[in-house]
Coordinates of N, CA and C in Angstrom, one line a residue:
M1 N 129.2 106.6 117.2 CA 128.2 105.6 117.5 C 127.2 105.6 116.2
N2 N 126.9 104.4 115.7 CA 126.1 104.3 114.5 C 124.7 104.0 115.0
V3 N 123.8 105.0 114.8 CA 122.4 104.9 115.3 C 121.6 104.4 114.1
P4 N 120.8 103.3 114.3 CA 120.0 102.7 113.2 C 118.9 103.7 112.9
A5 N 118.5 103.7 111.6 CA 117.4 104.6 111.1 C 116.1 104.0 111.7
A6 N 115.2 104.9 111.9 CA 113.9 104.5 112.4 C 113.2 103.8 111.2
L7 N 112.4 102.8 111.6 CA 111.7 102.0 110.6 C 110.5 102.8 110.1
I8 N 110.3 102.8 108.8 CA 109.2 103.5 108.2 C 107.9 102.8 108.6
Q9 N 106.9 103.6 108.8 CA 105.6 103.2 109.2 C 104.5 103.7 108.2
A10 N 103.3 103.2 108.2 CA 102.3 103.7 107.3 C 102.0 105.1 107.6
A11 N 101.7 105.9 106.5 CA 101.4 107.3 106.6 C 100.1 107.6 105.9
P12 N 99.4 108.7 106.3 CA 98.2 109.0 105.5 C 98.6 109.4 104.1
I13 N 97.8 108.9 103.1 CA 98.1 109.1 101.7 C 97.3 110.3 101.3
Q14 N 98.1 111.3 100.7 CA 97.5 112.5 100.2 C 98.0 112.7 98.8
R15 N 97.3 112.1 97.8 CA 97.7 112.0 96.4 C 97.6 113.4 95.8
D16 N 98.5 113.7 94.9 CA 98.5 115.0 94.2 C 97.4 115.1 93.2
S17 N 97.3 116.2 92.5 CA 96.1 116.4 91.6 C 96.1 115.4 90.5
D18 N 97.2 114.7 90.2 CA 97.2 113.7 89.1 C 97.1 112.3 89.7
G19 N 97.1 112.2 91.0 CA 96.9 110.9 91.7 C 98.2 110.2 92.1
Y20 N 99.3 110.9 92.1 CA 100.6 110.3 92.6 C 100.9 110.7 94.0
W21 N 101.7 109.9 94.6 CA 102.1 110.1 96.0 C 103.3 109.3 96.4
T22 N 104.2 109.9 97.2 CA 105.3 109.2 97.8 C 105.4 109.4 99.3
H23 N 105.6 108.3 100.0 CA 105.7 108.4 101.5 C 106.7 109.4 101.9
P24 N 106.4 110.3 102.8 CA 107.3 111.3 103.2 C 108.7 110.8 103.7
A25 N 108.7 109.6 104.3 CA 110.0 109.1 104.8 C 110.8 108.2 103.8
H26 N 110.3 108.2 102.6 CA 111.0 107.4 101.5 C 112.1 108.2 101.0
P27 N 113.3 107.8 101.1 CA 114.4 108.6 100.5 C 114.3 108.6 99.0
E28 N 114.8 109.7 98.4 CA 114.9 109.8 96.9 C 116.2 109.2 96.5
F29 N 116.1 108.2 95.6 CA 117.2 107.6 95.0 C 117.3 108.0 93.6
E30 N 118.5 108.3 93.2 CA 118.8 108.7 91.8 C 119.0 107.5 90.9
E31 N 118.8 107.6 89.6 CA 119.0 106.5 88.7 C 120.5 106.0 88.9
G32 N 120.6 104.7 89.0 CA 121.9 104.1 89.2 C 122.3 103.9 90.6
Q33 N 121.4 104.3 91.6 CA 121.6 104.0 93.0 C 120.9 102.7 93.4
N34 N 121.0 101.7 92.6 CA 120.3 100.5 93.0 C 120.8 99.8 94.2
A35 N 122.1 99.9 94.5 CA 122.7 99.3 95.7 C 122.2 100.0 96.9
E36 N 122.2 101.4 96.8 CA 121.7 102.2 98.0 C 120.2 101.9 98.3
A37 N 119.4 101.8 97.2 CA 118.0 101.5 97.4 C 117.8 100.1 98.0
A38 N 118.6 99.1 97.5 CA 118.5 97.8 98.0 C 118.9 97.7 99.5
A39 N 119.9 98.5 99.8 CA 120.4 98.5 101.2 C 119.3 99.1 102.1
W40 N 118.6 100.2 101.6 CA 117.6 100.8 102.4 C 116.4 99.9 102.7
F41 N 116.0 99.2 101.6 CA 114.9 98.2 101.8 C 115.3 97.1 102.8
K42 N 116.5 96.7 102.7 CA 117.0 95.6 103.6 C 117.0 96.1 105.1
A43 N 117.5 97.3 105.2 CA 117.6 97.9 106.6 C 116.2 98.2 107.1
Q44 N 115.3 98.5 106.3 CA 113.9 98.7 106.7 C 113.1 97.4 106.9
Q45 N 113.7 96.3 106.5 CA 113.1 94.9 106.7 C 111.8 94.9 105.9
L46 N 111.7 95.4 104.7 CA 110.5 95.4 103.9 C 110.4 94.4 102.8
E47 N 109.3 93.8 102.7 CA 109.0 93.1 101.5 C 108.1 93.9 100.6
T48 N 108.1 93.8 99.3 CA 107.4 94.6 98.4 C 106.4 93.9 97.5
H49 N 105.4 94.6 97.1 CA 104.5 94.1 96.1 C 104.2 95.2 95.2
I50 N 104.3 95.0 93.9 CA 104.0 96.1 92.9 C 102.7 95.9 92.2
A51 N 101.8 96.9 92.2 CA 100.6 96.8 91.5 C 100.8 97.8 90.2
Y52 N 100.4 97.3 89.1 CA 100.6 98.0 87.8 C 99.2 98.5 87.3
L53 N 99.2 99.8 86.9 CA 98.0 100.3 86.3 C 97.7 99.5 85.0
E54 N 98.8 99.1 84.3 CA 98.7 98.4 83.1 C 97.9 97.1 83.2
S55 N 97.9 96.6 84.4 CA 97.2 95.3 84.7 C 95.7 95.5 84.9
E56 N 95.2 96.7 84.9 CA 93.8 97.0 85.1 C 93.0 96.7 83.8
A57 N 91.7 96.6 83.9 CA 90.9 96.3 82.7 C 91.1 97.5 81.7
D58 N 91.1 97.2 80.4 CA 91.3 98.2 79.4 C 90.3 99.3 79.4
D59 N 89.1 99.1 80.0 CA 88.1 100.1 80.1 C 88.1 100.9 81.5
H60 N 89.1 100.6 82.3 CA 89.2 101.4 83.6 C 89.6 102.8 83.2
P61 N 88.9 103.8 83.9 CA 89.1 105.2 83.5 C 90.5 105.7 83.5
A62 N 91.3 105.3 84.5 CA 92.7 105.7 84.6 C 93.5 105.0 83.5
H63 N 93.2 103.8 83.2 CA 93.9 103.0 82.2 C 93.7 103.7 80.8
V64 N 92.4 104.0 80.5 CA 92.1 104.7 79.3 C 92.8 106.1 79.2
A65 N 92.7 106.9 80.3 CA 93.3 108.2 80.3 C 94.8 108.1 80.0
Y66 N 95.5 107.2 80.8 CA 96.9 107.2 80.7 C 97.4 106.6 79.4
W67 N 96.8 105.4 79.0 CA 97.4 104.7 77.9 C 96.8 105.1 76.5
Y68 N 95.6 105.6 76.5 CA 95.0 106.0 75.2 C 94.8 107.4 75.0
A69 N 94.7 108.2 76.0 CA 94.5 109.7 75.9 C 95.7 110.5 76.2
D70 N 96.8 109.8 76.6 CA 98.1 110.4 76.9 C 97.9 111.5 78.0
A71 N 97.0 111.2 79.0 CA 96.8 112.1 80.1 C 97.4 111.5 81.4
P72 N 98.2 112.3 82.1 CA 98.9 111.8 83.3 C 98.0 111.5 84.5
N73 N 96.8 111.9 84.5 CA 95.9 111.8 85.7 C 95.4 110.4 85.9
I74 N 95.9 109.8 87.0 CA 95.4 108.5 87.4 C 94.7 108.5 88.7
S75 N 94.1 109.6 89.0 CA 93.4 109.8 90.3 C 92.3 108.7 90.5
S76 N 91.7 108.2 89.5 CA 90.6 107.3 89.6 C 91.1 105.9 89.9
W77 N 92.4 105.7 89.9 CA 93.0 104.3 90.1 C 93.1 104.1 91.6
E78 N 92.5 103.1 92.1 CA 92.7 102.6 93.5 C 93.5 101.3 93.4
P79 N 94.8 101.4 93.6 CA 95.6 100.2 93.4 C 95.2 99.0 94.3
P80 N 95.1 97.8 93.8 CA 94.6 96.7 94.6 C 95.6 96.4 95.7
R81 N 95.0 96.2 97.0 CA 95.9 95.8 98.1 C 96.2 94.3 98.0
P82 N 97.5 94.0 98.2 CA 97.9 92.6 98.2 C 97.2 91.8 99.3
Q83 N 97.1 90.5 99.1 CA 96.5 89.7 100.1 C 97.4 89.6 101.3
G84 N 96.8 89.4 102.5 CA 97.6 89.4 103.7 C 97.5 90.7 104.5
E85 N 98.1 90.7 105.6 CA 98.0 91.8 106.5 C 99.3 92.6 106.5
G86 N 99.2 93.9 107.0 CA 100.3 94.7 107.2 C 100.8 95.5 106.1
W87 N 100.2 95.5 104.9 CA 100.6 96.2 103.8 C 100.3 97.7 103.9
F88 N 101.2 98.6 103.5 CA 100.9 100.0 103.3 C 101.6 100.5 102.1
V89 N 101.1 101.7 101.6 CA 101.7 102.2 100.3 C 102.9 103.0 100.6
L90 N 104.0 102.7 99.8 CA 105.2 103.4 99.8 C 105.2 104.5 98.8
S91 N 104.6 104.2 97.6 CA 104.5 105.2 96.6 C 103.6 104.8 95.5
I92 N 103.0 105.8 94.8 CA 102.3 105.6 93.6 C 102.9 106.6 92.6
H93 N 103.6 106.0 91.7 CA 104.5 106.9 90.8 C 104.5 106.3 89.4
D94 N 105.0 107.1 88.5 CA 105.1 106.8 87.1 C 106.5 106.2 86.8
T95 N 106.6 105.2 85.9 CA 107.8 104.6 85.5 C 108.0 104.7 84.0
E96 N 109.2 104.7 83.5 CA 109.4 104.7 82.1 C 109.0 103.5 81.4
G97 N 109.2 102.3 82.0 CA 109.0 101.1 81.3 C 107.6 100.5 81.5
W98 N 107.0 100.7 82.7 CA 105.7 100.1 83.0 C 104.6 101.0 83.2
G99 N 104.8 102.3 83.1 CA 103.7 103.3 83.4 C 103.5 103.4 84.9
P100 N 102.3 103.8 85.4 CA 102.1 104.0 86.8 C 102.1 102.7 87.6
V101 N 102.7 102.8 88.7 CA 102.8 101.6 89.6 C 102.5 102.1 91.0
C102 N 102.0 101.1 91.9 CA 101.9 101.4 93.3 C 102.8 100.4 94.0
V103 N 103.7 100.9 94.8 CA 104.6 100.0 95.6 C 104.0 99.9 97.0
W104 N 103.6 98.6 97.3 CA 103.1 98.3 98.6 C 104.2 97.6 99.4
V105 N 104.3 97.9 100.7 CA 105.4 97.3 101.5 C 104.8 96.8 102.8
R106 N 105.5 95.8 103.4 CA 105.2 95.4 104.8 C 106.4 94.7 105.4
R107 N 106.4 94.5 106.6 CA 107.4 93.7 107.3 C 106.7 92.3 107.6
P108 N 107.3 91.3 107.0 CA 106.7 90.0 107.1 C 106.6 89.6 108.6
G109 N 105.4 89.1 109.0 CA 105.1 88.6 110.3 C 105.0 89.7 111.4
K110 N 105.1 91.0 111.0 CA 105.0 92.1 112.0 C 103.9 93.0 111.6
W111 N 102.7 92.6 111.6 CA 101.6 93.4 111.1 C 101.1 94.3 112.2
G112 N 101.2 95.6 112.0 CA 100.7 96.5 112.9 C 99.3 97.0 112.6
K113 N 98.7 97.7 113.5 CA 97.4 98.2 113.3 C 97.5 99.6 112.7
G114 N 96.4 100.0 112.1 CA 96.4 101.4 111.5 C 97.0 101.5 110.2
D115 N 96.9 100.5 109.4 CA 97.4 100.6 108.0 C 96.8 101.7 107.3
A116 N 97.6 102.5 106.6 CA 97.0 103.6 105.8 C 97.0 103.2 104.4
A117 N 95.8 103.3 103.8 CA 95.7 103.0 102.4 C 94.5 103.6 101.8

């Protein structure tokens, strides 16, 4: 019998000392596992919104530290929440191409209470 995976829900965010965090129920996908990642997002019925540290003002402390001082600490960055209801953070992580990003997710039209952010 094929049991569907439980749908991921908002979780308390406990960022590490450099300001990064990944939802404990988010599976780790290796490079090249794009099909598996896409299938997981589809099964979870999630839409995504990406916030980029690079989009912050040039004088934002985390922007200055990361882009100009080569320091990995982005603790002062509070990624902007997308408009609308139901969004919660899936991860705040570094990328090779875009630098630090925050992945916000929600289920369209199914906004629950108790968003963690």
